[in-house]
Short mmCIF file of C-alpha atoms and ligand atoms in Angstrom, two decimals:
data_model
loop_
_atom_site.label_atom_id
_atom_site.label_comp_id
_atom_site.label_asym_id
_atom_site.label_seq_id
_atom_site.Cartn_x
_atom_site.Cartn_y
_atom_site.Cartn_z
CA MET Z 1 150.43 104.08 157.50
CA LYS Z 2 147.52 102.19 160.05
CA ILE Z 3 144.24 101.78 158.81
CA LEU Z 4 141.20 100.69 160.27
CA ILE Z 5 138.24 99.62 158.08
CA VAL Z 6 134.60 99.33 159.69
CA GLY Z 7 132.40 96.76 158.09
CA SER Z 8 132.18 92.76 157.04
CA GLY Z 9 130.98 92.12 153.66
CA GLY Z 10 132.18 91.92 150.12
CA ARG Z 11 132.56 95.89 149.78
CA GLU Z 12 134.97 95.98 152.48
CA HIS Z 13 136.93 93.05 151.46
CA ALA Z 14 137.39 94.96 147.87
CA ILE Z 15 138.25 98.46 150.25
CA ALA Z 16 140.58 96.06 152.33
CA ALA Z 17 142.52 94.87 148.81
CA SER Z 18 142.52 98.26 147.03
CA ALA Z 19 144.62 99.79 150.47
CA VAL Z 20 146.39 96.74 150.56
CA LYS Z 21 147.97 97.72 147.14
CA SER Z 22 148.71 101.24 148.44
CA PRO Z 23 152.16 101.84 148.84
CA LYS Z 24 151.53 103.81 151.93
CA VAL Z 25 149.77 101.18 153.65
CA ASP Z 26 151.73 98.86 156.90
CA LYS Z 27 148.87 97.34 158.47
CA ILE Z 28 145.33 96.97 157.49
CA TYR Z 29 142.64 96.11 160.79
CA CYS Z 30 139.19 95.17 160.10
CA ALA Z 31 136.07 95.38 162.22
CA PRO Z 32 134.83 93.42 162.28
CA GLY Z 33 135.76 91.74 159.17
CA ASN Z 34 135.18 88.21 157.56
CA ALA Z 35 137.63 85.74 157.04
CA GLY Z 36 138.34 86.64 153.40
CA ILE Z 37 139.16 89.77 155.06
CA GLY Z 38 141.42 88.44 157.83
CA GLN Z 39 143.68 86.75 155.04
CA ILE Z 40 145.11 90.71 154.41
CA ALA Z 41 144.03 92.98 157.74
CA GLU Z 42 144.07 91.53 161.06
CA CYS Z 43 140.05 91.38 161.82
CA VAL Z 44 139.09 92.54 165.04
CA PRO Z 45 136.08 91.79 167.34
CA ILE Z 46 134.15 95.00 167.27
CA GLY Z 47 131.14 95.78 165.86
CA ALA Z 48 130.28 98.45 163.50
CA MET Z 49 127.70 100.11 166.02
CA GLU Z 50 130.14 100.14 168.59
CA PHE Z 51 131.30 103.72 168.17
CA GLU Z 52 133.43 104.57 171.29
CA LYS Z 53 134.77 100.49 171.13
CA LEU Z 54 135.83 101.83 167.76
CA ALA Z 55 137.56 105.17 168.37
CA ASP Z 56 139.66 103.93 171.67
CA PHE Z 57 140.57 101.20 169.34
CA ALA Z 58 142.09 103.72 166.95
CA LYS Z 59 143.39 105.86 168.98
CA ASN Z 60 145.34 103.05 171.44
CA HIS Z 61 146.31 101.44 167.88
CA GLN Z 62 148.03 104.46 166.59
CA ILE Z 63 145.69 104.54 163.62
CA ASP Z 64 146.36 107.11 160.84
CA LEU Z 65 142.86 106.58 158.90
CA THR Z 66 139.71 104.88 159.61
CA ILE Z 67 137.25 103.70 156.64
CA ILE Z 68 133.70 103.57 157.13
CA GLY Z 69 132.22 100.85 154.72
CA MET Z 70 128.94 100.57 155.76
CA ASP Z 71 125.68 102.66 156.08
CA ASP Z 72 124.38 102.06 159.40
CA PRO Z 73 127.34 103.63 161.55
CA LEU Z 74 127.52 106.43 159.02
CA VAL Z 75 123.80 107.40 159.10
CA GLY Z 76 123.99 106.74 163.17
CA GLY Z 77 127.35 109.25 163.66
CA VAL Z 78 130.14 107.45 163.93
CA VAL Z 79 132.31 109.80 162.16
CA ASP Z 80 131.32 112.53 164.61
CA VAL Z 81 132.52 110.31 167.66
CA PHE Z 82 136.22 109.63 165.76
CA GLU Z 83 136.27 113.58 164.82
CA GLU Z 84 135.62 114.91 168.41
CA LYS Z 85 138.55 112.70 169.51
CA GLY Z 86 140.71 113.96 166.65
CA LEU Z 87 141.23 110.67 164.69
CA LYS Z 88 141.18 110.69 161.17
CA VAL Z 89 137.83 109.28 159.35
CA PHE Z 90 136.70 108.60 155.88
CA GLY Z 91 132.96 108.90 155.85
CA PRO Z 92 130.14 111.25 156.05
CA ARG Z 93 129.55 112.76 159.08
CA LYS Z 94 126.19 112.34 160.25
CA ASN Z 95 124.19 115.48 158.95
CA ALA Z 96 125.36 114.41 155.67
CA ALA Z 97 124.87 110.60 155.89
CA ILE Z 98 121.03 110.96 156.37
CA LEU Z 99 121.21 112.05 152.34
CA GLU Z 100 121.27 108.30 152.24
CA GLY Z 101 119.35 108.22 155.46
CA SER Z 102 116.08 109.66 155.02
CA LYS Z 103 114.86 109.42 151.68
CA ALA Z 104 112.18 112.28 152.83
CA PHE Z 105 115.42 114.43 153.44
CA SER Z 106 117.41 113.58 150.29
CA LYS Z 107 113.78 114.06 147.87
CA ASP Z 108 113.00 117.40 149.66
CA LEU Z 109 116.89 118.73 148.68
CA MET Z 110 116.39 117.16 145.26
CA LYS Z 111 113.38 119.34 144.64
CA LYS Z 112 114.72 122.46 146.67
CA TYR Z 113 117.62 122.40 144.45
CA LYS Z 114 115.75 121.35 141.19
CA ILE Z 115 118.15 118.10 140.65
CA PRO Z 116 116.33 115.71 138.36
CA THR Z 117 114.42 112.88 140.10
CA ALA Z 118 111.04 111.24 140.00
CA ALA Z 119 107.72 113.49 141.40
CA TYR Z 120 106.62 112.46 145.29
CA GLU Z 121 104.74 113.28 148.01
CA THR Z 122 105.48 112.51 151.52
CA PHE Z 123 103.87 111.74 154.74
CA ASP Z 124 103.61 110.72 158.38
CA ASP Z 125 99.96 109.57 158.28
CA PRO Z 126 98.98 106.90 157.21
CA LYS Z 127 95.00 107.87 156.37
CA LYS Z 128 96.66 110.94 154.32
CA ALA Z 129 98.78 108.42 152.31
CA LEU Z 130 95.71 106.04 151.36
CA ALA Z 131 93.78 109.22 150.52
CA TYR Z 132 96.20 110.46 147.69
CA LEU Z 133 96.69 107.01 146.68
CA GLU Z 134 92.84 106.56 145.73
CA THR Z 135 93.88 109.41 143.19
CA ALA Z 136 97.49 108.62 142.12
CA LYS Z 137 98.45 107.10 138.97
CA MET Z 138 99.29 103.02 138.79
CA PRO Z 139 102.08 101.61 138.92
CA ILE Z 140 103.26 103.68 141.92
CA VAL Z 141 106.11 103.85 144.36
CA LEU Z 142 106.12 103.36 148.37
CA LYS Z 143 109.37 103.77 150.09
CA ALA Z 144 109.81 103.52 153.95
CA ASP Z 145 112.17 107.02 154.95
CA GLY Z 146 114.73 105.47 156.83
CA LEU Z 147 117.44 102.51 156.35
CA ALA Z 148 115.77 99.28 155.59
CA LEU Z 149 118.45 97.13 153.88
CA GLY Z 150 117.27 98.03 150.59
CA LYS Z 151 114.24 96.19 151.45
CA GLY Z 152 111.94 99.11 152.35
CA VAL Z 153 111.02 100.09 148.49
CA LEU Z 154 107.42 98.56 147.22
CA ILE Z 155 106.50 98.81 143.59
CA CYS Z 156 102.79 98.20 143.45
CA ASN Z 157 100.68 97.84 140.25
CA THR Z 158 97.33 98.18 141.62
CA LEU Z 159 95.40 100.17 144.25
CA GLU Z 160 94.77 97.28 146.63
CA GLU Z 161 98.75 96.57 146.17
CA ALA Z 162 99.65 100.40 147.16
CA LYS Z 163 97.18 100.16 149.63
CA ALA Z 164 98.33 96.95 151.02
CA GLY Z 165 101.61 98.86 150.93
CA VAL Z 166 101.02 101.25 153.64
CA LYS Z 167 99.35 99.02 156.06
CA GLU Z 168 102.92 97.43 155.96
CA ILE Z 169 104.86 100.13 155.97
CA MET Z 170 103.34 102.84 158.44
CA GLU Z 171 101.30 100.71 160.46
CA ASP Z 172 102.86 96.78 160.47
CA LYS Z 173 105.90 98.66 160.91
CA LYS Z 174 108.02 95.70 158.67
CA PHE Z 175 110.88 98.06 158.30
CA GLY Z 176 110.73 99.24 161.99
CA SER Z 177 110.90 102.73 162.10
CA ALA Z 178 111.96 103.43 158.90
CA GLY Z 179 107.77 103.43 158.26
CA ASN Z 180 107.15 106.42 160.56
CA HIS Z 181 107.45 108.72 157.55
CA MET Z 182 107.09 107.50 153.86
CA VAL Z 183 107.56 109.20 150.28
CA VAL Z 184 104.95 108.01 147.61
CA GLU Z 185 106.90 108.50 144.08
CA GLU Z 186 106.19 108.47 140.43
CA PHE Z 187 107.11 105.11 139.21
CA MET Z 188 109.81 105.41 136.36
CA THR Z 189 111.10 103.18 133.86
CA GLY Z 190 114.76 102.93 132.73
CA ARG Z 191 118.02 101.89 132.82
CA GLU Z 192 119.42 101.83 136.35
CA VAL Z 193 123.19 102.72 136.65
CA SER Z 194 125.12 103.42 139.40
CA VAL Z 195 127.92 106.06 139.92
CA LEU Z 196 129.93 106.37 142.96
CA SER Z 197 132.09 109.39 143.47
CA PHE Z 198 135.03 110.58 145.72
CA VAL Z 199 133.46 113.80 147.60
CA ASP Z 200 135.54 116.56 150.05
CA GLY Z 201 132.88 119.00 150.70
CA LYS Z 202 132.74 120.92 147.74
CA THR Z 203 134.73 118.79 144.62
CA ILE Z 204 133.41 115.66 143.72
CA ARG Z 205 135.28 113.10 141.14
CA ILE Z 206 133.16 110.43 139.84
CA MET Z 207 134.13 106.94 139.55
CA SER Z 208 134.03 104.75 136.50
CA SER Z 209 129.88 103.98 136.31
CA ALA Z 210 128.52 100.02 136.92
CA GLN Z 211 125.58 98.23 136.75
CA ASP Z 212 123.62 96.11 139.80
CA HIS Z 213 121.46 92.98 139.48
CA LYS Z 214 119.36 93.44 142.73
CA ARG Z 215 116.32 90.86 141.89
CA ALA Z 216 116.84 87.71 143.47
CA LYS Z 217 116.42 85.55 140.25
CA ASP Z 218 117.37 85.10 136.39
CA GLY Z 219 115.51 87.77 134.43
CA ASP Z 220 115.07 89.97 136.92
CA GLN Z 221 112.42 87.79 138.77
CA GLY Z 222 112.04 87.51 142.40
CA LEU Z 223 112.62 89.67 145.43
CA ASN Z 224 115.15 92.33 145.90
CA THR Z 225 118.58 91.75 147.64
CA GLY Z 226 121.72 93.46 148.26
CA GLY Z 227 122.61 92.93 145.13
CA MET Z 228 123.53 89.49 142.80
CA GLY Z 229 125.78 90.69 140.39
CA THR Z 230 127.45 93.77 138.99
CA PHE Z 231 129.50 95.12 135.64
CA SER Z 232 131.54 97.85 134.94
CA PRO Z 233 131.57 100.16 133.04
CA SER Z 234 128.48 100.50 131.65
CA PRO Z 235 127.70 100.67 128.26
CA PHE Z 236 124.38 102.46 128.73
CA TYR Z 237 126.00 105.44 130.59
CA THR Z 238 127.33 107.27 127.44
CA GLN Z 239 128.89 110.42 127.28
CA GLU Z 240 126.04 112.09 126.96
CA VAL Z 241 124.32 110.59 129.94
CA ASP Z 242 127.56 111.52 132.00
CA ALA Z 243 127.84 115.52 130.11
CA PHE Z 244 124.14 115.42 131.57
CA CYS Z 245 124.97 114.57 134.80
CA GLN Z 246 128.01 116.55 135.35
CA LYS Z 247 125.67 119.63 134.17
CA TYR Z 248 122.19 118.82 136.76
CA ILE Z 249 123.23 116.05 139.75
CA TYR Z 250 127.10 115.42 140.49
CA GLN Z 251 128.17 118.57 141.10
CA ALA Z 252 124.63 120.46 142.32
CA THR Z 253 124.55 117.53 145.00
CA VAL Z 254 127.41 118.05 147.08
CA ASP Z 255 126.60 121.63 146.15
CA ALA Z 256 122.95 121.98 147.61
CA MET Z 257 124.81 119.79 150.87
CA ALA Z 258 127.14 122.60 151.48
CA ALA Z 259 124.31 125.48 150.97
CA GLU Z 260 122.63 123.24 153.56
CA GLY Z 261 125.10 123.55 155.70
CA ARG Z 262 125.62 119.59 155.69
CA PRO Z 263 129.13 119.28 154.09
CA PHE Z 264 129.61 115.95 151.88
CA THR Z 265 132.50 114.09 152.69
CA GLY Z 266 132.88 110.44 151.58
CA ILE Z 267 131.34 108.41 148.85
CA ILE Z 268 128.26 109.50 147.06
CA PHE Z 269 126.56 106.50 145.10
CA PHE Z 270 123.90 107.66 142.88
CA GLY Z 271 121.54 105.46 141.92
CA LEU Z 272 120.31 106.70 138.18
CA MET Z 273 117.89 105.43 136.25
CA LEU Z 274 118.06 106.74 132.26
CA THR Z 275 114.07 107.76 131.38
CA GLU Z 276 113.47 109.09 128.45
CA GLU Z 277 113.57 112.25 129.86
CA GLY Z 278 116.65 112.05 130.79
CA PRO Z 279 118.98 110.41 133.90
CA LYS Z 280 116.93 110.88 137.44
CA VAL Z 281 118.21 110.15 140.90
CA LEU Z 282 116.70 107.22 142.15
CA GLU Z 283 118.42 107.17 145.33
CA TYR Z 284 121.44 108.88 146.83
CA ASN Z 285 123.83 106.47 149.16
CA ALA Z 286 126.09 107.92 151.65
CA ARG Z 287 129.19 104.52 150.87
CA PHE Z 288 130.67 102.66 148.24
CA GLY Z 289 127.76 100.01 146.92
CA ASP Z 290 127.83 96.22 147.76
CA PRO Z 291 129.00 94.92 144.59
CA GLU Z 292 129.72 97.73 142.79
CA ALA Z 293 132.58 98.44 145.21
CA GLN Z 294 133.56 94.34 143.64
CA VAL Z 295 133.73 96.05 140.12
CA VAL Z 296 135.02 99.51 140.17
CA LEU Z 297 137.53 99.37 142.43
CA PRO Z 298 139.93 96.78 141.29
CA ARG Z 299 140.10 99.06 137.84
CA MET Z 300 141.11 101.97 139.72
CA LYS Z 301 144.37 103.10 138.58
CA ASN Z 302 144.92 105.73 141.85
CA ASP Z 303 146.03 104.83 144.97
CA MET Z 304 143.13 104.46 147.07
CA ILE Z 305 144.23 105.90 150.15
CA GLU Z 306 145.99 108.83 149.03
CA VAL Z 307 142.50 109.90 147.43
CA MET Z 308 140.77 109.46 150.49
CA GLU Z 309 143.18 111.38 152.16
CA ALA Z 310 142.75 113.86 150.01
CA CYS Z 311 138.84 114.32 150.29
CA VAL Z 312 139.59 114.34 154.32
CA GLU Z 313 142.02 117.23 154.18
CA GLY Z 314 139.94 118.77 151.49
CA LYS Z 315 142.33 118.43 148.87
CA LEU Z 316 140.06 116.65 146.03
CA ASP Z 317 140.53 119.32 143.41
CA GLU Z 318 144.21 118.08 143.36
CA ILE Z 319 143.33 114.55 142.49
CA ASN Z 320 142.28 113.27 138.83
CA LEU Z 321 140.83 109.39 138.96
CA GLU Z 322 141.88 106.98 136.29
CA PHE Z 323 140.25 103.86 135.76
CA GLU Z 324 141.95 100.75 133.42
CA GLU Z 325 140.21 100.87 129.79
CA ASN Z 326 139.13 97.08 130.46
CA ALA Z 327 135.88 95.89 132.53
CA ALA Z 328 134.76 93.67 135.03
CA VAL Z 329 131.84 91.47 136.23
CA CYS Z 330 131.29 90.25 139.55
CA VAL Z 331 129.03 87.30 140.44
CA VAL Z 332 127.84 86.76 143.64
CA LEU Z 333 127.51 83.25 145.07
CA ALA Z 334 124.91 82.99 147.40
CA SER Z 335 123.08 80.48 149.93
CA ASP Z 336 120.27 79.01 148.23
CA GLY Z 337 116.97 80.65 149.94
CA TYR Z 338 118.63 84.35 150.05
CA PRO Z 339 117.17 86.68 151.14
CA VAL Z 340 114.56 84.94 152.81
CA SER Z 341 115.90 81.70 154.75
CA TYR Z 342 119.34 79.65 154.43
CA GLU Z 343 121.50 77.56 156.04
CA LYS Z 344 124.94 78.62 157.28
CA GLY Z 345 128.10 76.75 158.55
CA PHE Z 346 128.95 74.79 155.39
CA GLU Z 347 132.99 74.50 154.19
CA ILE Z 348 133.98 76.68 151.31
CA GLN Z 349 136.70 74.89 148.70
CA GLY Z 350 138.90 75.63 145.87
CA LEU Z 351 139.52 79.58 146.88
CA GLU Z 352 143.15 78.65 146.80
CA LYS Z 353 142.59 79.25 143.07
CA PHE Z 354 142.55 83.11 142.97
CA GLU Z 355 145.57 83.68 144.71
CA THR Z 356 147.59 82.46 141.58
CA GLU Z 357 145.04 83.70 138.76
CA GLU Z 358 146.03 87.29 137.57
CA GLY Z 359 142.95 89.78 137.25
CA TYR Z 360 140.88 87.08 139.05
CA TYR Z 361 138.92 88.01 142.76
CA CYS Z 362 137.10 86.04 145.53
CA PHE Z 363 135.76 88.77 147.78
CA HIS Z 364 134.28 87.33 150.22
CA ALA Z 365 130.90 88.73 152.06
CA GLY Z 366 129.15 86.14 154.72
CA THR Z 367 132.10 83.67 155.45
CA SER Z 368 133.78 82.87 158.57
CA LEU Z 369 136.80 80.50 160.23
CA LYS Z 370 135.91 77.36 162.06
CA ASP Z 371 138.12 74.90 163.07
CA GLY Z 372 140.79 76.60 160.61
CA LYS Z 373 138.31 75.93 157.52
CA ILE Z 374 136.45 78.61 155.86
CA VAL Z 375 132.63 78.19 155.50
CA THR Z 376 129.45 80.11 154.97
CA ASN Z 377 128.04 82.71 157.26
CA GLY Z 378 125.47 84.58 155.69
CA GLY Z 379 123.21 84.72 152.11
CA ARG Z 380 125.39 86.41 150.25
CA VAL Z 381 128.65 84.49 150.46
CA LEU Z 382 131.49 85.62 147.91
CA GLY Z 383 131.87 87.59 145.12
CA VAL Z 384 133.91 86.52 142.05
CA THR Z 385 135.50 89.26 140.13
CA ALA Z 386 136.82 88.99 137.01
CA LYS Z 387 138.45 91.24 134.62
CA GLY Z 388 138.53 91.22 130.90
CA SER Z 389 140.02 93.35 128.15
CA GLU Z 390 135.67 93.91 127.35
CA LEU Z 391 132.52 93.08 129.01
CA LYS Z 392 131.77 89.96 127.33
CA GLU Z 393 135.40 88.88 127.97
CA ALA Z 394 134.75 89.83 132.02
CA ARG Z 395 131.40 88.02 132.13
CA ALA Z 396 132.95 84.60 130.70
CA ASN Z 397 135.80 85.19 132.73
CA ALA Z 398 133.50 85.89 135.96
CA TYR Z 399 131.42 82.56 135.41
CA LYS Z 400 134.09 80.34 134.53
CA ALA Z 401 135.70 81.22 138.01
CA ALA Z 402 132.33 81.11 140.04
CA GLU Z 403 132.99 77.15 138.92
CA TRP Z 404 136.42 77.44 140.80
CA VAL Z 405 134.52 77.20 144.48
CA GLU Z 406 132.21 75.14 145.63
CA PHE Z 407 130.47 74.71 148.97
CA ASP Z 408 126.61 73.46 149.56
CA ASN Z 409 123.83 75.40 148.70
CA LYS Z 410 125.53 77.48 146.41
CA TYR Z 411 123.49 79.69 144.25
CA MET Z 412 124.37 82.51 141.90
CA ARG Z 413 121.73 84.43 138.93
CA ARG Z 414 123.28 82.89 135.87
CA ASP Z 415 122.51 86.25 133.63
CA ILE Z 416 124.60 88.59 135.46
CA GLY Z 417 125.35 91.15 132.84
CA LYS Z 418 123.19 89.84 129.85
CA ALA Z 419 122.28 93.26 129.29
CA ILE Z 420 125.48 93.68 127.67
CA ASP Z 421 124.21 91.82 125.11
CA GLU Z 422 121.55 94.52 123.82
CA ALA Z 423 124.28 97.22 123.87
P1 LIG R 501 116.07 102.40 146.08
O1 LIG R 501 116.52 101.91 147.27
O2 LIG R 501 115.27 103.55 146.19
O3 LIG R 501 117.07 102.39 144.92
O4 LIG R 501 115.08 101.37 145.35
C1 LIG R 501 115.32 100.45 145.40
C2 LIG R 501 114.95 99.97 143.46
O5 LIG R 501 113.37 100.22 143.50
C3 LIG R 501 115.64 100.63 142.56
O6 LIG R 501 116.69 100.20 142.08
C4 LIG R 501 114.67 100.77 141.47
O7 LIG R 501 114.93 99.54 140.39
C5 LIG R 501 113.43 100.64 141.71
N1 LIG R 501 112.47 101.85 142.16
C6 LIG R 501 112.45 103.11 143.37
N2 LIG R 501 112.48 104.03 142.80
C7 LIG R 501 111.41 103.73 141.88
C8 LIG R 501 111.11 104.64 140.89
N3 LIG R 501 110.58 105.92 141.37
N4 LIG R 501 110.44 104.00 139.99
C9 LIG R 501 110.71 102.79 139.14
N5 LIG R 501 111.54 101.98 140.19
C10 LIG R 501 112.06 102.23 141.14
N1 LIG R 502 124.33 97.09 145.15
C1 LIG R 502 123.64 98.19 145.71
C2 LIG R 502 123.46 99.14 146.97
O1 LIG R 502 124.99 98.44 147.69
O2 LIG R 502 123.20 100.03 147.89
#
């Protein structure tokens, strides 16, 4: 088979690394890819939002399956463009990717189908939002409706902060048109867990759980980022939590989408919060998490391509997912200053050690090739993943391997997986 992967981050590198292991796969292309992906796939200089060019490429190169890694093209309808041309593609259509693309849509869906989530109101008029906030309990959460690179969520401790937040989102349009509508949501407390799943429109299969670390600095301080590190499985995702989610959340979401005439095929990422009242959905994403994919996929025993084909063909009920009985931790090596401002173009050294060490992976997120050398080219540069027989061992291994690589302005959180000690 020939595979095309769309995207250029650590998640797409992890997807490519799983695809390479499939006995079905002869050749992988990635658009646009990065320097690390380029070692196992042929990178093609087509942007993820150039739908027609991507589809033409897939047609001209007889691609058997295209895998969309990123949210933007999914929400923009890339899958519909491929399907119209009769091309096989893994991911939700535009009318289903809205599950991630609009927070107002996903909140209304959960309310209608009684899927546990925080109480909320939606607004398209800043005046009405301000009037509502006057009587609301603090802290409170404001969310820009559309895609905002994971940054369109403001947690406000006081009324003043909340008022300033409405101005930022709805009037100053800090997150662009994502701020035309806004969700105001009850503040919840609890541990967060990321659960990824494969879905074929009707059947859902859950992958091993993970936990992300979204803030830039140790102790969950600093700004929200795309994710600074992950571990899998989450020791807080107990059998009891799983049973609750199986009963009230997972299949309920797939059935709700089908009932709305928006059957979902691809990956549903459930961002869950384990509250005192039970697990609740914080958000849905319509694609693998980044860097959740970097700890979940290396532990999956199935042939990923076979599972994805089953999703596209509506035969996921014939598949059982299996995961290794071990653990993995991913530490993101970022450019100092991320997520605000940072320098790029520094040479990266020490990458070759990962080629010979079993159970260690260096997924490239923001890298490029310059004069034959691999250089930094983004805020999140690399995701260093290591396995271990259990979480503590995986964490020690990941931090050991994080020292193998060097580049100027290298920055990492030192407390990825610290929560493991409290389990
Ligand atoms: P989201 O993009 O909706 O996942 O929100 C980003 C982050 O904001 C989440 O991972 C949580 O840490 C936090 N968050 C979102 N919604 C809430 C909520 N209702 N209560 C508390 N924290 C929240
Ligand atoms: N790591 C969180 C996300 O991919 O949205």
